[in-house]
Short mmCIF file of C-alpha atoms and ligand atoms in Angstrom, two decimals:
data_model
loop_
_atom_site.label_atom_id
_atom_site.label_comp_id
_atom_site.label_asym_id
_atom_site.label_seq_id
_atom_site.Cartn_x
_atom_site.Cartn_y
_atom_site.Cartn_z
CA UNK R 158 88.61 104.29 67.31
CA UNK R 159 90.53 101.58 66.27
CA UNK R 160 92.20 99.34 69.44
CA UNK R 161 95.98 99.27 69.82
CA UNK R 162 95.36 95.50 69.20
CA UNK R 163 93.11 95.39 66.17
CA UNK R 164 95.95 93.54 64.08
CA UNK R 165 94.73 90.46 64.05
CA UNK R 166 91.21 91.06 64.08
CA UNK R 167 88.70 91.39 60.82
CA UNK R 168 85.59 93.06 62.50
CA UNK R 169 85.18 95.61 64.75
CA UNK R 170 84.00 94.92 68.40
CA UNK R 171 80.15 94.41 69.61
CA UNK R 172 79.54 97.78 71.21
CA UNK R 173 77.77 95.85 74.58
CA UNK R 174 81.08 93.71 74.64
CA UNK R 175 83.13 97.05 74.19
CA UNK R 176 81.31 98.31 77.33
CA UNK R 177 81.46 94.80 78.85
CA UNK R 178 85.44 95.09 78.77
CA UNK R 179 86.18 98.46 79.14
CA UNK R 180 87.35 99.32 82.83
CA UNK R 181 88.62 103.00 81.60
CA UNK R 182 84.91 104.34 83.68
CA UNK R 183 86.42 103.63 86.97
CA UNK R 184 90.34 102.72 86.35
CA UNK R 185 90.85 106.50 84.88
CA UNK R 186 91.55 107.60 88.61
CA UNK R 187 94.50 105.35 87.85
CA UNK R 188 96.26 107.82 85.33
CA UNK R 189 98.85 109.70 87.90
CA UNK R 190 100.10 106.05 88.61
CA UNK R 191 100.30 105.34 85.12
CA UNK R 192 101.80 108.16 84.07
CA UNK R 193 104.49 107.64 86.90
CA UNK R 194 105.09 104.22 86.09
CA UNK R 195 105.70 105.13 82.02
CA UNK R 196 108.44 107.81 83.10
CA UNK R 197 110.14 105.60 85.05
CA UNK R 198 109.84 102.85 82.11
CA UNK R 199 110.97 104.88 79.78
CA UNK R 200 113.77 106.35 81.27
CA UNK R 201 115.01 102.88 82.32
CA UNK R 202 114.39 101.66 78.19
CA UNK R 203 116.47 105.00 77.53
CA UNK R 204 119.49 104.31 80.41
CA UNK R 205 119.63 100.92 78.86
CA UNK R 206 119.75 102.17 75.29
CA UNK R 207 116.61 100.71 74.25
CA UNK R 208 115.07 103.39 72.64
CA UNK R 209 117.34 106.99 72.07
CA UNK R 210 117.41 109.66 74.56
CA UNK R 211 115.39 111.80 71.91
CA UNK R 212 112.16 109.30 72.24
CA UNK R 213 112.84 109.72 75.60
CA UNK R 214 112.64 113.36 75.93
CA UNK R 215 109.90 113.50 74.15
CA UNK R 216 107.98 110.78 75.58
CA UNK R 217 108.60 112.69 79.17
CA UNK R 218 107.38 115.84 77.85
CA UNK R 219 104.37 114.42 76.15
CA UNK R 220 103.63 112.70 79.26
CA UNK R 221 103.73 115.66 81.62
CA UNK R 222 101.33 117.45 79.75
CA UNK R 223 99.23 114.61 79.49
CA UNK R 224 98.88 114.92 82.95
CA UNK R 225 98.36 118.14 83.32
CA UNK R 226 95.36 118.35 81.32
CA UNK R 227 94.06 115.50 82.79
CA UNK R 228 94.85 117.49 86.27
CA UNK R 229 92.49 119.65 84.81
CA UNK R 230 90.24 117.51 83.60
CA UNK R 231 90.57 118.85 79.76
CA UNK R 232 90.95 115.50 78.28
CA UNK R 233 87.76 113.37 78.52
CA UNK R 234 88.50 109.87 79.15
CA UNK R 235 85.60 107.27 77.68
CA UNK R 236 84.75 103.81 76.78
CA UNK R 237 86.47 104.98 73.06
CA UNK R 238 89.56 104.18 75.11
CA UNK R 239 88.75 100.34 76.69
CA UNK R 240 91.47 101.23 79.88
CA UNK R 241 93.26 103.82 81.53
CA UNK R 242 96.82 102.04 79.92
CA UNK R 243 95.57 102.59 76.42
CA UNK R 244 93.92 105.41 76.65
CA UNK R 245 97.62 107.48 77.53
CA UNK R 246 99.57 105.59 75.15
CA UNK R 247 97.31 106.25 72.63
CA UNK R 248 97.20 110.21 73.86
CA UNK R 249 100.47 110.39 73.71
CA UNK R 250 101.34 108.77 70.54
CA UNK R 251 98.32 111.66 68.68
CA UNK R 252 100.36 114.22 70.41
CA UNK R 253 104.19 112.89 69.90
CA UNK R 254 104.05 110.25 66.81
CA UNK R 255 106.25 107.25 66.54
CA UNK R 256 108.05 107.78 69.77
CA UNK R 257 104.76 107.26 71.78
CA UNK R 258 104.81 103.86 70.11
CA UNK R 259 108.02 103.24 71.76
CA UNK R 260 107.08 103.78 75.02
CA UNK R 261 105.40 100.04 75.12
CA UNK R 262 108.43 98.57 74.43
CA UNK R 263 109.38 95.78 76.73
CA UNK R 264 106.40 96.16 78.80
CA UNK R 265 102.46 94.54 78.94
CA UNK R 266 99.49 95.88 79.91
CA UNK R 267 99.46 93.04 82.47
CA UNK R 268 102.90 94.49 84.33
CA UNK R 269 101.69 97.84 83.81
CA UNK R 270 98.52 97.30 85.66
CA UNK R 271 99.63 95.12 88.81
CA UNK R 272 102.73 97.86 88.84
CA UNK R 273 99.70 100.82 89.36
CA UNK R 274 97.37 99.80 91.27
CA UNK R 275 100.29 98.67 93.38
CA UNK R 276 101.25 102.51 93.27
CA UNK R 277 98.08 103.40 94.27
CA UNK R 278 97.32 101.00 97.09
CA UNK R 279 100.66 101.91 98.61
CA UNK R 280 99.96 105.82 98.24
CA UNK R 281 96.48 105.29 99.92
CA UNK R 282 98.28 103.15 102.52
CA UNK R 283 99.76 105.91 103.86
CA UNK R 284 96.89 108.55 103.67
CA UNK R 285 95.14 106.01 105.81
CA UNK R 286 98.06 105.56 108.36
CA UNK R 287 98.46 109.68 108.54
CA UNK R 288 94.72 109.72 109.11
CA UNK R 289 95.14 107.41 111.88
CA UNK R 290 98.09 109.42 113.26
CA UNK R 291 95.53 112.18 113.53
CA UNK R 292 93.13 109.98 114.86
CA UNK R 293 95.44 108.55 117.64
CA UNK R 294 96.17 112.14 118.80
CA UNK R 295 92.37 112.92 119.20
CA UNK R 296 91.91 109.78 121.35
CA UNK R 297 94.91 110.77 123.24
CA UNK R 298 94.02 114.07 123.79
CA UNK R 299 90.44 113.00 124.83
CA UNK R 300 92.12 110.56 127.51
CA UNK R 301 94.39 113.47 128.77
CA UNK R 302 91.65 115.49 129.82
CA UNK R 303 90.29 112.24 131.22
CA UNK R 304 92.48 110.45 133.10
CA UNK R 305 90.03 110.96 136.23
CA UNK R 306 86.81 110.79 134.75
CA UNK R 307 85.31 108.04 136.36
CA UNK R 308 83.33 105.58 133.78
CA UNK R 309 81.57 102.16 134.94
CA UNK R 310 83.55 99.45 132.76
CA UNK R 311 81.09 97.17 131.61
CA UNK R 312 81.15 93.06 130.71
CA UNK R 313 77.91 91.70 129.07
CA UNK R 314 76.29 95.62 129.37
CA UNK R 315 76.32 95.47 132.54
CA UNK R 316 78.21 97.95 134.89
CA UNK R 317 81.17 96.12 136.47
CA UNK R 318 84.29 98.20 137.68
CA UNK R 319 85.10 101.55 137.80
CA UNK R 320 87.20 102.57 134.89
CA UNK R 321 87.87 106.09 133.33
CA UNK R 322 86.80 107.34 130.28
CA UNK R 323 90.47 108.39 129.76
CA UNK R 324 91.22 104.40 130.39
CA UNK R 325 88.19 103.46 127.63
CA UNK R 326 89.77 106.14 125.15
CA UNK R 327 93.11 104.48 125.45
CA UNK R 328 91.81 100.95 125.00
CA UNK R 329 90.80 102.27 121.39
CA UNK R 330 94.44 104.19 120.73
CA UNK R 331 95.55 100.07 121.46
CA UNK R 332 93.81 99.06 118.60
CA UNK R 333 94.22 102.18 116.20
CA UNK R 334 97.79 101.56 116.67
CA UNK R 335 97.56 97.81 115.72
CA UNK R 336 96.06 99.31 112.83
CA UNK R 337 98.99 101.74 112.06
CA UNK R 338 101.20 98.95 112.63
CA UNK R 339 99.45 96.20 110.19
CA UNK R 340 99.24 99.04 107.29
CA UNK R 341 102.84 99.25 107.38
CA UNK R 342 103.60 95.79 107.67
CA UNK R 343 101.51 95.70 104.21
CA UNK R 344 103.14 98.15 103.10
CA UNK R 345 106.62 96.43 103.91
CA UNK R 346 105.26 93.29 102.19
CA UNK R 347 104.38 94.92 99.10
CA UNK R 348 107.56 96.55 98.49
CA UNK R 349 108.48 94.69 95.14
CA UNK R 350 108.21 96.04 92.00
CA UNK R 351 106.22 94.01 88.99
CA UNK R 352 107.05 96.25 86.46
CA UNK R 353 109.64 94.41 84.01
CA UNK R 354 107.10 90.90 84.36
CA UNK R 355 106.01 91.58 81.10
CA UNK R 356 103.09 89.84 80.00
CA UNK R 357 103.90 86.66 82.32
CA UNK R 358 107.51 85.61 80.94
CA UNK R 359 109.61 88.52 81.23
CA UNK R 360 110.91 90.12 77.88
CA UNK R 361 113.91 89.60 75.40
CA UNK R 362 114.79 93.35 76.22
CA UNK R 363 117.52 93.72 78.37
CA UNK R 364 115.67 96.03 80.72
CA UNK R 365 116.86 96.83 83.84
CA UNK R 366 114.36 95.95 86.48
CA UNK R 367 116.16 97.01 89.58
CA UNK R 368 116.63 100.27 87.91
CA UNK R 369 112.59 100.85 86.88
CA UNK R 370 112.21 99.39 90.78
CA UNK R 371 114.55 101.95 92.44
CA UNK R 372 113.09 104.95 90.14
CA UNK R 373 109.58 103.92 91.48
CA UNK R 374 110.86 103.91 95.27
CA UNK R 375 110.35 100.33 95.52
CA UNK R 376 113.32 98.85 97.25
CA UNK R 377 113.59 95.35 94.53
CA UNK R 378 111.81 93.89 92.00
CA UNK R 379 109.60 91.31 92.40
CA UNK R 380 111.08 87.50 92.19
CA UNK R 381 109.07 85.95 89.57
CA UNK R 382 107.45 87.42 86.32
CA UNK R 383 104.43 85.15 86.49
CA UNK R 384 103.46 85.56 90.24
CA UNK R 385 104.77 89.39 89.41
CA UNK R 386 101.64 90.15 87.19
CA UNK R 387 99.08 87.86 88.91
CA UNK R 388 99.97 88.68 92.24
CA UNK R 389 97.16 90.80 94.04
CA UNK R 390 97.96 89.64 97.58
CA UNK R 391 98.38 93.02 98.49
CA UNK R 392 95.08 94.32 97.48
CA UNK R 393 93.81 91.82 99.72
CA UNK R 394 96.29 92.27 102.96
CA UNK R 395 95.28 96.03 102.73
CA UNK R 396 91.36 95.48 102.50
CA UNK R 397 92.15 92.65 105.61
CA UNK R 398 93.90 95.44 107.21
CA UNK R 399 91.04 97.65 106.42
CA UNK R 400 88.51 95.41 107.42
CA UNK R 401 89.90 95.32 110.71
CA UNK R 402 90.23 98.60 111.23
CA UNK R 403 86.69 99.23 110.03
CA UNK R 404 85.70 96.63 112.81
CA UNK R 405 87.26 98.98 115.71
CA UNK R 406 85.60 102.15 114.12
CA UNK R 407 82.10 100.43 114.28
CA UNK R 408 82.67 99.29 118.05
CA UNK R 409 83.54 102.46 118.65
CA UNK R 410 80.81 103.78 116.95
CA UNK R 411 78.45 101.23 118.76
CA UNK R 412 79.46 102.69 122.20
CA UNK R 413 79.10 106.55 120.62
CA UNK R 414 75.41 105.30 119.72
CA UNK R 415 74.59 104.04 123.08
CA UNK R 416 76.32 107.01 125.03
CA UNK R 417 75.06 109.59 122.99
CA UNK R 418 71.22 107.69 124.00
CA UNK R 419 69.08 108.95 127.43
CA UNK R 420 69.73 105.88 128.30
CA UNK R 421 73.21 106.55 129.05
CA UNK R 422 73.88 110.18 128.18
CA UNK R 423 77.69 110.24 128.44
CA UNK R 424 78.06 112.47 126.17
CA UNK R 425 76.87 114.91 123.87
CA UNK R 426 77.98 115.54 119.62
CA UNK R 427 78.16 118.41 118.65
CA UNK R 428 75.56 120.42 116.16
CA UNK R 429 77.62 120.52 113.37
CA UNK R 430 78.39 116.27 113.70
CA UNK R 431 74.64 115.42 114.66
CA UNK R 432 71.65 115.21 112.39
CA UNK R 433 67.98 116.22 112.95
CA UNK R 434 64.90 113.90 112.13
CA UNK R 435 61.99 114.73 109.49
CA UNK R 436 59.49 114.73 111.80
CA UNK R 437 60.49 114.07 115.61
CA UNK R 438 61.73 118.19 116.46
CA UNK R 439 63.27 116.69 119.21
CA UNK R 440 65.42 114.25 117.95
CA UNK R 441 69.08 114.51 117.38
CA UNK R 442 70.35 111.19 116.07
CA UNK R 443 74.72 109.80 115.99
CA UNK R 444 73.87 109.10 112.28
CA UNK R 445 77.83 109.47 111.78
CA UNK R 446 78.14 106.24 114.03
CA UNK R 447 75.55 104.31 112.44
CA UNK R 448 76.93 104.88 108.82
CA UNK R 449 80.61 104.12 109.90
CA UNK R 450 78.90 101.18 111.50
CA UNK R 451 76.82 100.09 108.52
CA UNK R 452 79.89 100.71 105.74
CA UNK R 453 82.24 98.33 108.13
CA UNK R 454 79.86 95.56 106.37
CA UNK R 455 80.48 97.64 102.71
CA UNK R 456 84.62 97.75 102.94
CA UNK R 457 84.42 93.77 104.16
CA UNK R 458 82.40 93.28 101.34
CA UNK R 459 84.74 94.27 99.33
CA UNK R 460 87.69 92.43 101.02
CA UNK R 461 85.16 88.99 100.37
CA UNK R 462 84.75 90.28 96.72
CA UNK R 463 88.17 89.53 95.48
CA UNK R 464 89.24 86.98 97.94
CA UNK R 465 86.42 85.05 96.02
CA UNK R 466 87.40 86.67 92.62
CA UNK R 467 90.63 85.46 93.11
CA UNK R 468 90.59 81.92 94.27
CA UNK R 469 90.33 79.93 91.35
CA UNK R 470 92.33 82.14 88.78
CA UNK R 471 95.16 80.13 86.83
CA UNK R 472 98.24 81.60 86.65
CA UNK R 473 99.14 84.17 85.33
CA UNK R 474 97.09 86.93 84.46
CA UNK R 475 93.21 87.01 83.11
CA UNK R 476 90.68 89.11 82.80
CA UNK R 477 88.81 88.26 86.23
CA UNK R 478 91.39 90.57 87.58
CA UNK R 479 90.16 93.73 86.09
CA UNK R 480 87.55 93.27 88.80
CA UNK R 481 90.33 93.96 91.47
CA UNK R 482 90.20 97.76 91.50
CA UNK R 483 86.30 99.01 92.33
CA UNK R 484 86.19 96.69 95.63
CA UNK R 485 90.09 98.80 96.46
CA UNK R 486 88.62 102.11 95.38
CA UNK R 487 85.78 101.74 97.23
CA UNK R 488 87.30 100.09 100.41
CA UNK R 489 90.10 103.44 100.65
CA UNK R 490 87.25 105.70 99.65
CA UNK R 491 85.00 104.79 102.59
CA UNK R 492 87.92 104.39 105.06
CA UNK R 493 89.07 107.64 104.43
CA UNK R 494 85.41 109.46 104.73
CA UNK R 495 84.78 107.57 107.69
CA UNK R 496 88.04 109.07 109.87
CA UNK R 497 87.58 112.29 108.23
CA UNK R 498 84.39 112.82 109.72
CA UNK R 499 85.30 110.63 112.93
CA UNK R 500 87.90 112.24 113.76
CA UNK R 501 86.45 115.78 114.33
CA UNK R 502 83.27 114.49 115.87
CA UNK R 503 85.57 112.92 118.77
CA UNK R 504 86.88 116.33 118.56
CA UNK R 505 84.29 118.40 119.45
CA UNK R 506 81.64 115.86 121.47
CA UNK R 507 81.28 117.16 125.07
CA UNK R 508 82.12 114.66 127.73
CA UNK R 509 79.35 114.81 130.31
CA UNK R 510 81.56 113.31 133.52
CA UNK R 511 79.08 113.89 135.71
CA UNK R 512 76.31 111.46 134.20
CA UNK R 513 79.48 109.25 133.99
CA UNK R 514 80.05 109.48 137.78
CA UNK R 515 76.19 108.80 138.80
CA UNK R 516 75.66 105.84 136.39
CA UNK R 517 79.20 104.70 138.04
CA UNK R 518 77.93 105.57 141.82
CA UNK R 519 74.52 103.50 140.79
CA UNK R 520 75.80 99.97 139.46
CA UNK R 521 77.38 98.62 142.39
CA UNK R 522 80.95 98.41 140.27
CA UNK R 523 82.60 98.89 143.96
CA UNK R 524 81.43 95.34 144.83
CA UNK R 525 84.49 93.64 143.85
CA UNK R 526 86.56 96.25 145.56
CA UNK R 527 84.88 95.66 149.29
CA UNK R 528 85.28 91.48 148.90
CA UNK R 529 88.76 92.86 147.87
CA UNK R 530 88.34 94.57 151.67
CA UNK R 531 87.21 91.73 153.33
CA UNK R 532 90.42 89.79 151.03
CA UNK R 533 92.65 92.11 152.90
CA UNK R 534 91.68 91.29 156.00
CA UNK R 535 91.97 88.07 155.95
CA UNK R 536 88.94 86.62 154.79
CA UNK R 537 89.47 83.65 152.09
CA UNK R 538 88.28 85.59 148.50
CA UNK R 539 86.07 83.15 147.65
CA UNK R 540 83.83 84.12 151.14
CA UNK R 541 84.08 87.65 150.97
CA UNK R 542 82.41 86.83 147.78
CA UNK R 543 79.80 85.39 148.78
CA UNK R 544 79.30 88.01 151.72
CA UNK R 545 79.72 91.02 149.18
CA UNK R 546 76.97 89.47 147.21
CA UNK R 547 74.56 89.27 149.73
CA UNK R 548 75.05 92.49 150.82
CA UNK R 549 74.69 93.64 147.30
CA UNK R 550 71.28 91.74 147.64
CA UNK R 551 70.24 94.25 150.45
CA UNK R 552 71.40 97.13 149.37
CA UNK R 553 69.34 96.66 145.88
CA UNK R 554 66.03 95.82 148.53
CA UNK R 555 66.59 98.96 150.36
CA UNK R 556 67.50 100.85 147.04
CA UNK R 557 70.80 102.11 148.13
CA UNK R 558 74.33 101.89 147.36
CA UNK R 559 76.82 99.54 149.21
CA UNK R 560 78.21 102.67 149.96
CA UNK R 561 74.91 103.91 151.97
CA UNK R 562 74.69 100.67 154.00
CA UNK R 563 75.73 101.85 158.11
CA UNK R 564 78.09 100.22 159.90
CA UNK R 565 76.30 98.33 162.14
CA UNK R 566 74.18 96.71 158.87
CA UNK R 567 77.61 95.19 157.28
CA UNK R 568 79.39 94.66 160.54
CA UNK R 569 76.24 91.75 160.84
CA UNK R 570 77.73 89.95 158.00
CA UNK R 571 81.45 90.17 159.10
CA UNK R 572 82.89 91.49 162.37
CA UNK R 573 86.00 92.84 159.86
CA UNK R 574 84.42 95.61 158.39
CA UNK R 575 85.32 99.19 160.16
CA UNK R 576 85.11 102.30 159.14
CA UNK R 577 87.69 102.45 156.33
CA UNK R 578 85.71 100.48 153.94
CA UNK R 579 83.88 103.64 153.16
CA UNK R 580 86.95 104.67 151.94
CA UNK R 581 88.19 101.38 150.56
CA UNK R 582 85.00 101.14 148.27
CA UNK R 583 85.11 104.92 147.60
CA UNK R 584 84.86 105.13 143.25
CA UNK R 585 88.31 107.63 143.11
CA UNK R 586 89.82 104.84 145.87
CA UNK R 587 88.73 101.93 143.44
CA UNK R 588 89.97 103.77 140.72
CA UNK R 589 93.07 105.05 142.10
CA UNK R 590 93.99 101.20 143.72
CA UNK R 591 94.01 99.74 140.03
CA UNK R 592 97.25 99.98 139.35
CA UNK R 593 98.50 96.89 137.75
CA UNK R 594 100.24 97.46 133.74
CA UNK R 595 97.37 98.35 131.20
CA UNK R 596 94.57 99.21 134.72
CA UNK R 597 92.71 102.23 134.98
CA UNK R 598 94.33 104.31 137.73
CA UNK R 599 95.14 107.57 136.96
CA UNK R 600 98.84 107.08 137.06
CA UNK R 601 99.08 104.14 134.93
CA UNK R 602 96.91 105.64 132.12
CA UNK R 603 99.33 108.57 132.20
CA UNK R 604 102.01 105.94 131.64
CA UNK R 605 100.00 104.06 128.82
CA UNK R 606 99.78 107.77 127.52
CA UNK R 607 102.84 108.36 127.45
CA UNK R 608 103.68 105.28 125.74
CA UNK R 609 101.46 106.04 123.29
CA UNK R 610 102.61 109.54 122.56
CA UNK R 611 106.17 107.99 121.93
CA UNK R 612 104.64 105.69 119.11
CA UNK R 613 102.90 108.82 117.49
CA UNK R 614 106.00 111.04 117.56
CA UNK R 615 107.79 108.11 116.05
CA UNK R 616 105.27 107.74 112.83
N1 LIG Y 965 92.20 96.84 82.16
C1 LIG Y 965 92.97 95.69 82.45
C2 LIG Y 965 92.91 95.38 83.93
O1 LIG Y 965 92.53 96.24 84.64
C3 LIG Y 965 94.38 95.91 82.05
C4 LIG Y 965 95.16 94.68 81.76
C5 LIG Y 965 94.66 94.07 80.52
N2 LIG Y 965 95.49 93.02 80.04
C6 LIG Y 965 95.09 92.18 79.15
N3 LIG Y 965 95.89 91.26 78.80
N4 LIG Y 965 93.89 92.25 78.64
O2 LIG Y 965 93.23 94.31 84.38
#
């Protein structure tokens, strides 16, 4: 097939270099985009008189049915083509004639492509941010139901302070909503429209760019014609904001891996999100965790990909830039998987409270709470410290809890303990007592909860 730019050319291309160049084997999942982006062009060359309305028309028509059969996959797109752009102009122009060569007018490949794979980060933008509207409901749901679930809080792995698992769950709606809020600060960002850049110095046309902006729902267009085609910052702000994300779905993933372990046991997946091993009958592995864990490193890959592609291109465009669009796909592709399957496995995973409760009873996370006792009663912090630690020190040689220690055994390290500690160091008490903004208590995650639900509703 001979290329829409073979004018100047004597020979035909090498067939590896064909392959080398084509990008139409992964940028084809770019044709809705395109196809949106040369309806709006073309009805912005027709508005401004540039080509007739009867070009127009038919351009639209052709267009539309181009699509369709592409919806349903009756055209087969190949390396005959070289990209996605050509391959529908050239579609279009065997199906309509000479007004399919019109449709170019004004316009380069190099403003076509930065205008749709702008269209298509922004429309994966917001499938991510409605999965992670869904996923902020699960999380808040799950911390409902948990508000007085006692949980050990840990620092280092090590049991500290009694916390809730409700209080844990919201901890991760904090982040997810960071997320939310970073995607559509991107999103904000990237609303300028290229299209209109041309090549890298505008055109001679008298298009109107606002107008092929507005059409696309972009709310301007973009400033500058050569930063307008070479710009990719916002491939890169959405894989940042990916990679970020990504990093709070492996730490929660980390913790699912250790609680789902006999180790902890905190909770248990369900069948249908679990996996079986070849050989061990008895094994029933988090693999969902450890892949959402292990493709945080794939989707920051890709963010590293064209931040390094990227550095040392001249303005404005060149062909390094081609390479923008596997490291997007592939970032959105495994984002979205990842939450699909995350989100109903948070769904459905049993919460075992009362293996929560016994680790909690076992790693003396009260301690802080009975030098908070001894604080109370007038003791200087720093020596009911010391005091709580060395009963700590006992209890551990007589294998008990500080809980299980009499009386008369903490009244010899300090005449101020009476009977009420029992109480004071009780896990619900501890719990209950942290009250401070963002703490654990019951009441105050109901609060953050609430908060929370507010943000949600307001998406
Ligand atoms: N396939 C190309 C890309 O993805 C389209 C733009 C080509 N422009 C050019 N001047 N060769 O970047």
């Amino acid at each position: 097939m001979a290329k829409l730019w073979a004018g100047r050319f004597s020979k035909n291309t090498d067939e590896t270099v064909n392959a080398f160049n084509a990008s139409i084997l992964f940028d084809q999942r770019l044709y809705p985009q395109d196809i949106e982006g040369s309806l709006a062009h073309s009805e912005m060359l027709a508005r401004q008189g540039i080509i007739s309305l009867e070009d127009k028309e038919a351009i639209h028509q052709g267009l539309k049915e181009i699509k369709e059969a592409l919806d349903q996959k009756q055209i087969v797109l190949d390396q005959r083509y070289e990209d996605i752009h050509m391959a529908i102009e050239q579609i279009l122009t065997e199906k309509i004639g000479d007004a399919g060569k019109r449709l170019h007018t004004g316009r380069s490949r190099n403003d076509q492509v930065a205008l749709d794979v702008r269209l298509y980060v922004r429309k994966e933008l917001l499938e991510v941010s409605e999965l992670l509207k869904e996923l902020l409901r699960t999380l808040v749901q799950i911390a409902k139901e948990n508000t007085h679930t006692i949980l050990p809080g840990y620092t280092h792995l090590q049991r500290a302070q009694p916390i809730s698992f409700g209080h844990e769950m919201m901890a991760y709606a904090n982040m997810i909503r960071r997320d939310v809020k970073r995607i559509h600060n991107t999103l904000e960002v990237m609303d300028e429209c290229p299209l209109g850049s041309g090549a890298l110095a505008g055109t001679t046309y008298p298009l109107d760019r606002e107008l092929s902006a507005s059409l696309l729902g972009f709310s301007k267009a973009c400033d500058n014609s050569l930063d307008g085609v070479s710009d990719r910052d916002y491939c890169l702000e959405a894989m940042s904001d990916l990679s970020i994300l990504m990093m709070h779905l492996s730490r929660l993933s980390e913790e699912v891996i250790a609680w789902c372990s006999w180790e902890f046991k905190f909770i248990e997946l369900d069948d249908a999100f679990a996996t079986g091993s070849s050989i061990m009958p008895q094994k029933k592995n988090p693999d969902i965790c450890e892949l959402i864990r292990g493709k945080t490193g794939r989707v920051y890959g890709d963010l590293m990909q064209l931040l390094t592609t990227m550095k040392g291109i001249p303005l404005a465009y060149n062909k390094d830039m081609q390479e923008d669009k596997e490291s997007v796909f592939d970032a959105f592709d495994t984002v979205k998987i990842c939450l699909q399957v995350l989100i109903p496995m948070l769904e459905t995973m049993q919460v075992l409270d009362e293996n929560m409760k016994n680790a909690a009873m076992k790693g003396f996370i009260n301690a802080t709470d009975m030098a908070d006792y001894l604080t109370r009663k007038g003791m200087p912090f720093r020596d009911a410290y010391k005091i709580t630690g060395q009963l700590v020190a006992k209890a551990l040689e007589k294998k008990q809890g500080l809980n299980e220690l009499s009386l008369d055994e903490l009244k010899e390290y300090s005449d101020l303990f009476e009977d009420d500690v029992y109480d004071a160091i009780d896990l619900l008490t501890c719990l209950n007592a942290r009250l401070t903004k963002g703490g654990p208590s019951p009441a105050e995650v109901s609060r953050q909860i609430k908060v929370m639900e507010e943000f949600i509703d307001s998406l």
